[in-house]
Coordinates of C-alpha atoms in Angstrom, one line a residue:
Chain A
X1 CA -18.4 -51.3 191.1
X2 CA -17.2 -50.0 194.5
X3 CA -13.5 -49.8 195.3
X4 CA -13.8 -52.5 197.8
X5 CA -15.3 -55.0 195.5
X6 CA -12.7 -54.1 192.8
X7 CA -9.9 -54.9 195.4
X8 CA -11.7 -58.2 196.4
X9 CA -11.7 -59.0 192.5
X10 CA -8.0 -58.5 192.4
X11 CA -7.6 -60.6 195.3
X12 CA -9.1 -63.7 193.5
X13 CA -6.0 -64.7 191.5
X14 CA -3.8 -64.0 194.5
X15 CA -5.9 -66.2 196.7
X16 CA -5.8 -69.0 194.2
X17 CA -2.0 -68.8 194.0
X18 CA -1.7 -68.8 197.7
X19 CA -4.0 -71.8 198.0
X20 CA -2.0 -73.6 195.3
X21 CA 1.3 -72.8 197.1
X22 CA 0.0 -74.0 200.4
X23 CA -1.1 -77.3 198.7
X24 CA 2.3 -77.9 197.3
X25 CA 4.0 -77.0 200.5
X26 CA 1.9 -79.4 202.5
X27 CA 2.6 -82.3 199.9
X28 CA 6.4 -81.6 200.0
X29 CA 6.4 -81.4 203.8
X30 CA 4.5 -84.7 204.1
X31 CA 6.9 -86.3 201.5
X32 CA 9.9 -85.0 203.6
X33 CA 8.4 -86.7 206.7
X34 CA 7.9 -89.9 204.8
X35 CA 4.3 -89.6 205.4
X36 CA 3.2 -89.5 201.8
X37 CA 4.6 -91.1 198.6
X38 CA 3.1 -89.9 195.3
X39 CA 4.2 -93.1 193.6
X40 CA 2.0 -95.4 195.8
X41 CA -1.2 -96.7 194.1
X42 CA -4.5 -97.6 195.8
X43 CA -5.0 -101.3 195.5
X44 CA -8.0 -102.6 193.7
X45 CA -8.0 -105.6 195.9
X46 CA -9.2 -103.6 198.9
X47 CA -12.6 -104.9 199.9
X48 CA -12.1 -108.1 198.0
X49 CA -10.5 -111.5 198.5
X50 CA -7.1 -112.2 197.1
X51 CA -7.3 -113.8 193.4
X52 CA -7.1 -117.5 192.9
X53 CA -3.5 -118.8 193.2
X54 CA -1.7 -121.8 194.5
X55 CA 2.0 -121.5 195.0
X56 CA 4.7 -124.0 196.2
X57 CA 6.7 -123.8 199.3
X58 CA 10.4 -123.7 199.7
X59 CA 12.8 -126.6 200.4
X60 CA 10.0 -129.2 200.5
X61 CA 7.8 -127.2 202.9
X62 CA 4.2 -126.8 201.9
X63 CA 3.2 -123.5 200.1
X64 CA -0.3 -122.0 200.3
X65 CA -3.2 -121.1 198.1
X66 CA -6.0 -118.5 198.1
X67 CA -8.2 -121.0 199.8
X68 CA -5.9 -121.0 202.9
X69 CA -6.7 -117.3 203.2
X70 CA -10.5 -117.4 203.3
X71 CA -11.2 -117.4 207.0
X72 CA -8.0 -116.8 209.2
X73 CA -8.5 -117.2 212.9
X74 CA -6.9 -113.7 213.4
X75 CA -6.4 -110.8 211.1
X76 CA -3.2 -111.5 209.3
X77 CA -0.6 -109.9 207.0
X78 CA 0.6 -111.3 203.7
X79 CA 4.1 -109.9 202.9
X80 CA 5.6 -109.9 199.5
X81 CA 9.3 -109.8 199.6
X82 CA 12.7 -110.9 197.9
X83 CA 16.0 -111.7 198.9
X84 CA 17.4 -109.2 196.4
X85 CA 15.3 -106.4 197.7
X86 CA 16.9 -103.8 200.0
X87 CA 13.8 -102.2 201.6
X88 CA 12.8 -105.8 202.5
X89 CA 15.9 -106.1 204.7
X90 CA 15.0 -102.7 206.1
X91 CA 11.6 -103.9 207.3
X92 CA 12.8 -107.4 208.5
X93 CA 13.2 -106.1 212.1
X94 CA 9.7 -104.6 212.1
X95 CA 8.3 -107.8 210.8
X96 CA 10.0 -109.7 213.5
X97 CA 8.4 -107.4 216.1
X98 CA 5.0 -107.9 214.6
X99 CA 5.4 -111.6 214.6
X100 CA 6.4 -111.5 218.3
X101 CA 3.2 -109.5 219.0
X102 CA 1.3 -112.5 217.8
X103 CA 0.3 -111.1 214.4
X104 CA 0.3 -114.0 211.8
X105 CA 2.6 -113.1 208.9
X106 CA 2.7 -115.2 205.7
X107 CA 5.4 -114.6 203.2
X108 CA 5.4 -114.8 199.4
X109 CA 8.8 -114.6 197.9
X110 CA 8.8 -112.7 194.6
X111 CA 11.0 -113.9 191.7
X112 CA 13.4 -115.5 194.0
X113 CA 15.7 -118.6 194.0
X114 CA 15.3 -121.1 197.0
X115 CA 19.1 -121.0 197.8
X116 CA 19.1 -117.1 197.9
X117 CA 15.9 -117.2 200.0
X118 CA 17.5 -119.6 202.6
X119 CA 20.5 -117.4 203.0
X120 CA 18.3 -114.3 203.2
X121 CA 16.1 -115.9 206.0
X122 CA 19.1 -117.0 207.9
X123 CA 20.6 -113.6 207.8
X124 CA 17.5 -111.5 208.5
X125 CA 15.3 -113.8 210.5
X126 CA 12.2 -115.6 209.5
X127 CA 9.0 -114.0 210.9
X128 CA 6.8 -116.0 208.5
X129 CA 4.3 -118.6 209.6
X130 CA 4.0 -119.9 206.1
X131 CA 6.1 -119.3 203.1
X132 CA 5.4 -119.7 199.4
X133 CA 7.4 -118.8 196.3
X134 CA 6.2 -117.0 193.2
X135 CA 9.3 -117.6 191.0
X136 CA 7.7 -116.5 187.8
X137 CA 6.0 -113.4 189.3
X138 CA 2.7 -114.1 187.5
X139 CA 0.7 -114.5 190.7
X140 CA 2.1 -111.1 191.8
X141 CA 0.6 -109.5 188.7
X142 CA -2.8 -111.0 189.6
X143 CA -2.5 -109.4 193.0
X144 CA -1.5 -106.1 191.4
X145 CA 1.9 -106.2 193.1
X146 CA 4.2 -103.6 191.5
X147 CA 7.3 -103.9 193.6
X148 CA 8.6 -105.4 196.8
X149 CA 8.0 -105.2 199.6
X150 CA 4.2 -105.1 199.7
X151 CA 2.2 -105.9 202.7
X152 CA -1.6 -106.9 202.7
X153 CA -3.9 -106.9 205.7
X154 CA -6.4 -109.6 205.6
X155 CA -9.3 -109.7 208.1
X156 CA -11.0 -112.7 209.7
X157 CA -13.5 -113.0 206.7
X158 CA -10.6 -113.2 204.2
X159 CA -11.2 -109.7 202.9
X160 CA -8.1 -107.4 202.1
X161 CA -8.5 -104.2 204.0
X162 CA -5.2 -102.5 203.5
X163 CA -2.2 -102.7 201.2
X164 CA 1.1 -101.0 201.9
X165 CA 3.8 -100.6 199.2
X166 CA 7.2 -100.1 200.7
X167 CA 9.0 -100.9 203.9
X168 CA 6.9 -101.1 207.1
X169 CA 8.3 -98.6 209.6
X170 CA 7.4 -97.7 213.2
X171 CA 5.4 -94.7 211.8
X172 CA 3.4 -96.9 209.2
X173 CA 2.5 -99.5 211.9
X174 CA 1.4 -96.8 214.4
X175 CA -0.6 -94.8 211.8
X176 CA -2.2 -97.5 209.7
X177 CA -1.7 -101.0 211.0
X178 CA -2.4 -100.6 214.8
X179 CA -5.9 -99.0 214.1
X180 CA -6.7 -101.7 211.7
X181 CA -5.7 -104.5 214.2
X182 CA -7.8 -102.7 216.9
X183 CA -10.8 -102.5 214.4
X184 CA -10.8 -106.0 212.9
X185 CA -9.4 -108.3 215.8
Chain B
X1 CA 6.4 -133.9 141.0
X2 CA 3.6 -131.3 140.4
X3 CA 3.1 -131.1 144.1
X4 CA 6.7 -130.4 144.7
X5 CA 6.8 -127.8 142.0
X6 CA 3.7 -126.1 143.6
X7 CA 5.4 -126.2 147.0
X8 CA 8.5 -124.7 145.5
X9 CA 6.5 -121.9 143.9
X10 CA 5.0 -121.0 147.3
X11 CA 8.3 -121.2 149.2
X12 CA 9.2 -117.5 148.8
X13 CA 5.7 -116.6 149.9
X14 CA 6.1 -118.7 153.0
X15 CA 9.6 -117.3 153.7
X16 CA 8.1 -113.8 153.4
X17 CA 5.4 -114.6 155.8
X18 CA 8.0 -115.9 158.2
X19 CA 10.2 -112.8 157.9
X20 CA 7.2 -110.6 158.7
X21 CA 6.4 -112.3 162.0
X22 CA 7.4 -110.3 165.0
X23 CA 8.7 -111.9 168.2
X24 CA 8.7 -109.7 171.2
X25 CA 8.7 -110.6 174.9
X26 CA 8.5 -114.3 174.0
X27 CA 5.4 -114.2 171.8
X28 CA 5.5 -114.3 168.0
X29 CA 2.7 -112.3 166.3
X30 CA 1.7 -111.2 162.8
X31 CA 2.4 -107.5 162.0
X32 CA -1.3 -106.6 162.4
X33 CA -1.5 -108.5 165.9
X34 CA 1.8 -106.7 166.8
X35 CA 0.3 -103.4 165.9
X36 CA -2.7 -104.1 168.1
X37 CA -0.5 -105.2 171.0
X38 CA 1.6 -102.1 170.7
X39 CA -1.6 -99.9 170.5
X40 CA -2.7 -101.3 173.8
X41 CA 0.7 -101.1 175.5
X42 CA 1.0 -97.4 174.5
X43 CA -2.1 -96.7 176.6
X44 CA -0.9 -98.4 179.7
X45 CA 1.3 -97.0 182.4
X46 CA 4.4 -98.8 183.6
X47 CA 3.9 -99.2 187.3
X48 CA 7.6 -99.1 188.0
X49 CA 8.7 -96.1 186.2
X50 CA 5.4 -94.3 186.3
X51 CA 5.7 -91.8 183.5
X52 CA 6.5 -94.3 180.7
X53 CA 4.2 -96.5 179.0
X54 CA 4.8 -100.2 179.3
X55 CA 5.8 -100.3 175.6
X56 CA 8.6 -97.8 176.3
X57 CA 9.7 -99.1 179.7
X58 CA 12.6 -101.4 180.3
X59 CA 11.3 -102.6 183.7
X60 CA 11.0 -106.3 184.1
X61 CA 7.3 -105.9 185.1
X62 CA 6.7 -104.0 181.9
X63 CA 8.1 -106.9 179.9
X64 CA 5.9 -109.4 181.6
X65 CA 2.8 -107.2 181.0
X66 CA 3.9 -106.8 177.2
X67 CA 4.2 -110.7 177.2
X68 CA 0.6 -111.1 178.7
X69 CA -0.8 -108.6 176.3
X70 CA 0.7 -110.3 173.3
X71 CA -0.4 -113.8 174.5
X72 CA -3.9 -112.5 174.8
X73 CA -3.8 -110.7 171.4
X74 CA -2.7 -114.1 169.9
X75 CA -5.7 -115.8 171.4
X76 CA -7.9 -113.1 169.9
X77 CA -9.0 -111.5 173.1
X78 CA -10.6 -108.0 172.3
X79 CA -8.4 -104.9 173.2
X80 CA -11.1 -103.7 175.6
X81 CA -11.0 -107.0 177.7
X82 CA -7.1 -106.7 177.8
X83 CA -7.4 -103.2 179.2
X84 CA -10.0 -104.4 181.6
X85 CA -7.6 -107.2 182.8
X86 CA -5.0 -104.5 183.6
X87 CA -7.5 -102.1 185.3
X88 CA -8.7 -105.0 187.5
X89 CA -5.2 -105.6 188.8
X90 CA -3.7 -102.2 189.0
X91 CA -6.6 -99.8 189.2
X92 CA -7.5 -96.9 186.8
X93 CA -4.0 -95.5 187.5
X94 CA -2.6 -97.9 184.9
X95 CA -4.4 -96.0 182.1
X96 CA -2.3 -93.2 180.8
X97 CA -5.6 -91.4 179.7
X98 CA -7.9 -91.7 182.8
X99 CA -11.6 -92.3 182.0
X100 CA -14.2 -89.7 183.1
X101 CA -15.4 -90.7 186.5
X102 CA -16.4 -88.8 189.7
X103 CA -12.6 -89.1 190.6
X104 CA -11.5 -87.2 187.4
X105 CA -14.5 -84.8 186.9
X106 CA -12.6 -81.9 188.4
X107 CA -9.5 -82.7 186.3
X108 CA -11.5 -82.8 183.0
X109 CA -13.6 -79.7 184.0
X110 CA -10.6 -77.6 185.0
X111 CA -10.1 -76.1 181.5
X112 CA -13.8 -75.0 181.3
X113 CA -13.7 -73.7 184.9
X114 CA -10.6 -71.7 184.1
X115 CA -12.1 -70.3 181.0
X116 CA -15.4 -69.4 182.9
X117 CA -13.3 -67.6 185.6
X118 CA -11.3 -65.7 183.0
X119 CA -14.5 -64.6 181.2
X120 CA -16.0 -63.6 184.6
X121 CA -13.0 -61.3 185.5
X122 CA -13.0 -60.0 181.8
X123 CA -16.8 -59.2 182.1
X124 CA -16.4 -57.4 185.4
X125 CA -13.4 -55.5 184.2
X126 CA -15.3 -54.2 181.1
X127 CA -18.2 -53.2 183.2
X128 CA -16.1 -51.1 185.4
X129 CA -14.3 -49.6 182.4
X130 CA -17.4 -48.3 180.8
X131 CA -17.9 -44.7 181.9
X132 CA -21.2 -43.9 183.8
X133 CA -23.9 -42.3 181.7
X134 CA -23.8 -38.5 182.1
X135 CA -26.4 -37.0 184.5
X136 CA -29.3 -35.2 182.7
X137 CA -28.8 -31.5 182.2
X138 CA -30.2 -29.0 184.6
X139 CA -32.4 -26.2 183.5
X140 CA -29.5 -23.6 183.4
X141 CA -27.3 -26.0 181.5
X142 CA -30.0 -26.7 178.9
X143 CA -30.5 -22.9 178.4
X144 CA -26.7 -22.4 178.1
X145 CA -26.6 -25.2 175.5
X146 CA -29.3 -23.7 173.4
X147 CA -27.5 -20.4 173.4
X148 CA -24.2 -22.0 172.3
X149 CA -26.0 -23.9 169.5
X150 CA -27.6 -20.7 168.2
X151 CA -24.2 -19.0 167.8

């Protein structure tokens, strides 16, 4: 074997280590920039309709069911939230902005009490066109919700196209939601 | 009277059966059913604290999922169907041991690939270590060798 080939052979483990290090560095940098969260899971609901459910509303208002999501006139968001959830308060302002842009947002309160909810909506604003309450949390399990807040994007044919676990930020809206709105509206 | 005696005779057995029942997350099961429920829960990842199984986790969601598993075990739903129920909702990430699929081929192949890489390097190294075969002797060298051997 020529000395050049020998040197190349010694370079193989080194190159592997460099590639691995580069990968870890990229992951950490994206985590730091809040661009990547290794705990988020892909949703099996993507490309499907939401599961069968029918939830009551709050304070005598009507709730909604999966049949109300079959053919929305515009692409819409379904936002799972709770009055006891801090990231939900963080994203409240962003939800208000989205509602003002004319995007229909329907809310499902996760394991919450009507009185707490009323106080929460009074304090943080109410961006929701429709509100339902999943007090037992069993509908959330059928949706594959594993924490609040979670936001689902539903297109005009009632198909879920995107799920975001965590508070919606300016960056998430610019990176994920705006392109979806452009594509499906 | 005889019936009463018979009932009395069986009372300890009934009490024993009651003692053995296990109630967890709101569902009462026989020990065999509980063992099956635990075996299922041990294979499922808690979505909240992602390195724990739902049997170990204290998260509320894990408790609800344990309750769902136990209710289904009580109804006699096969373990495979219960696992399917979970995968349908949370995806294959919920399985602590992921199935072999295009997504996990690289993961499962990595030990074999590492072994092949190691063997390859070892083989190339050995080939290099072996000294090259000596060149055939020239005419004068052969004559000198004959001379030396004669001495």
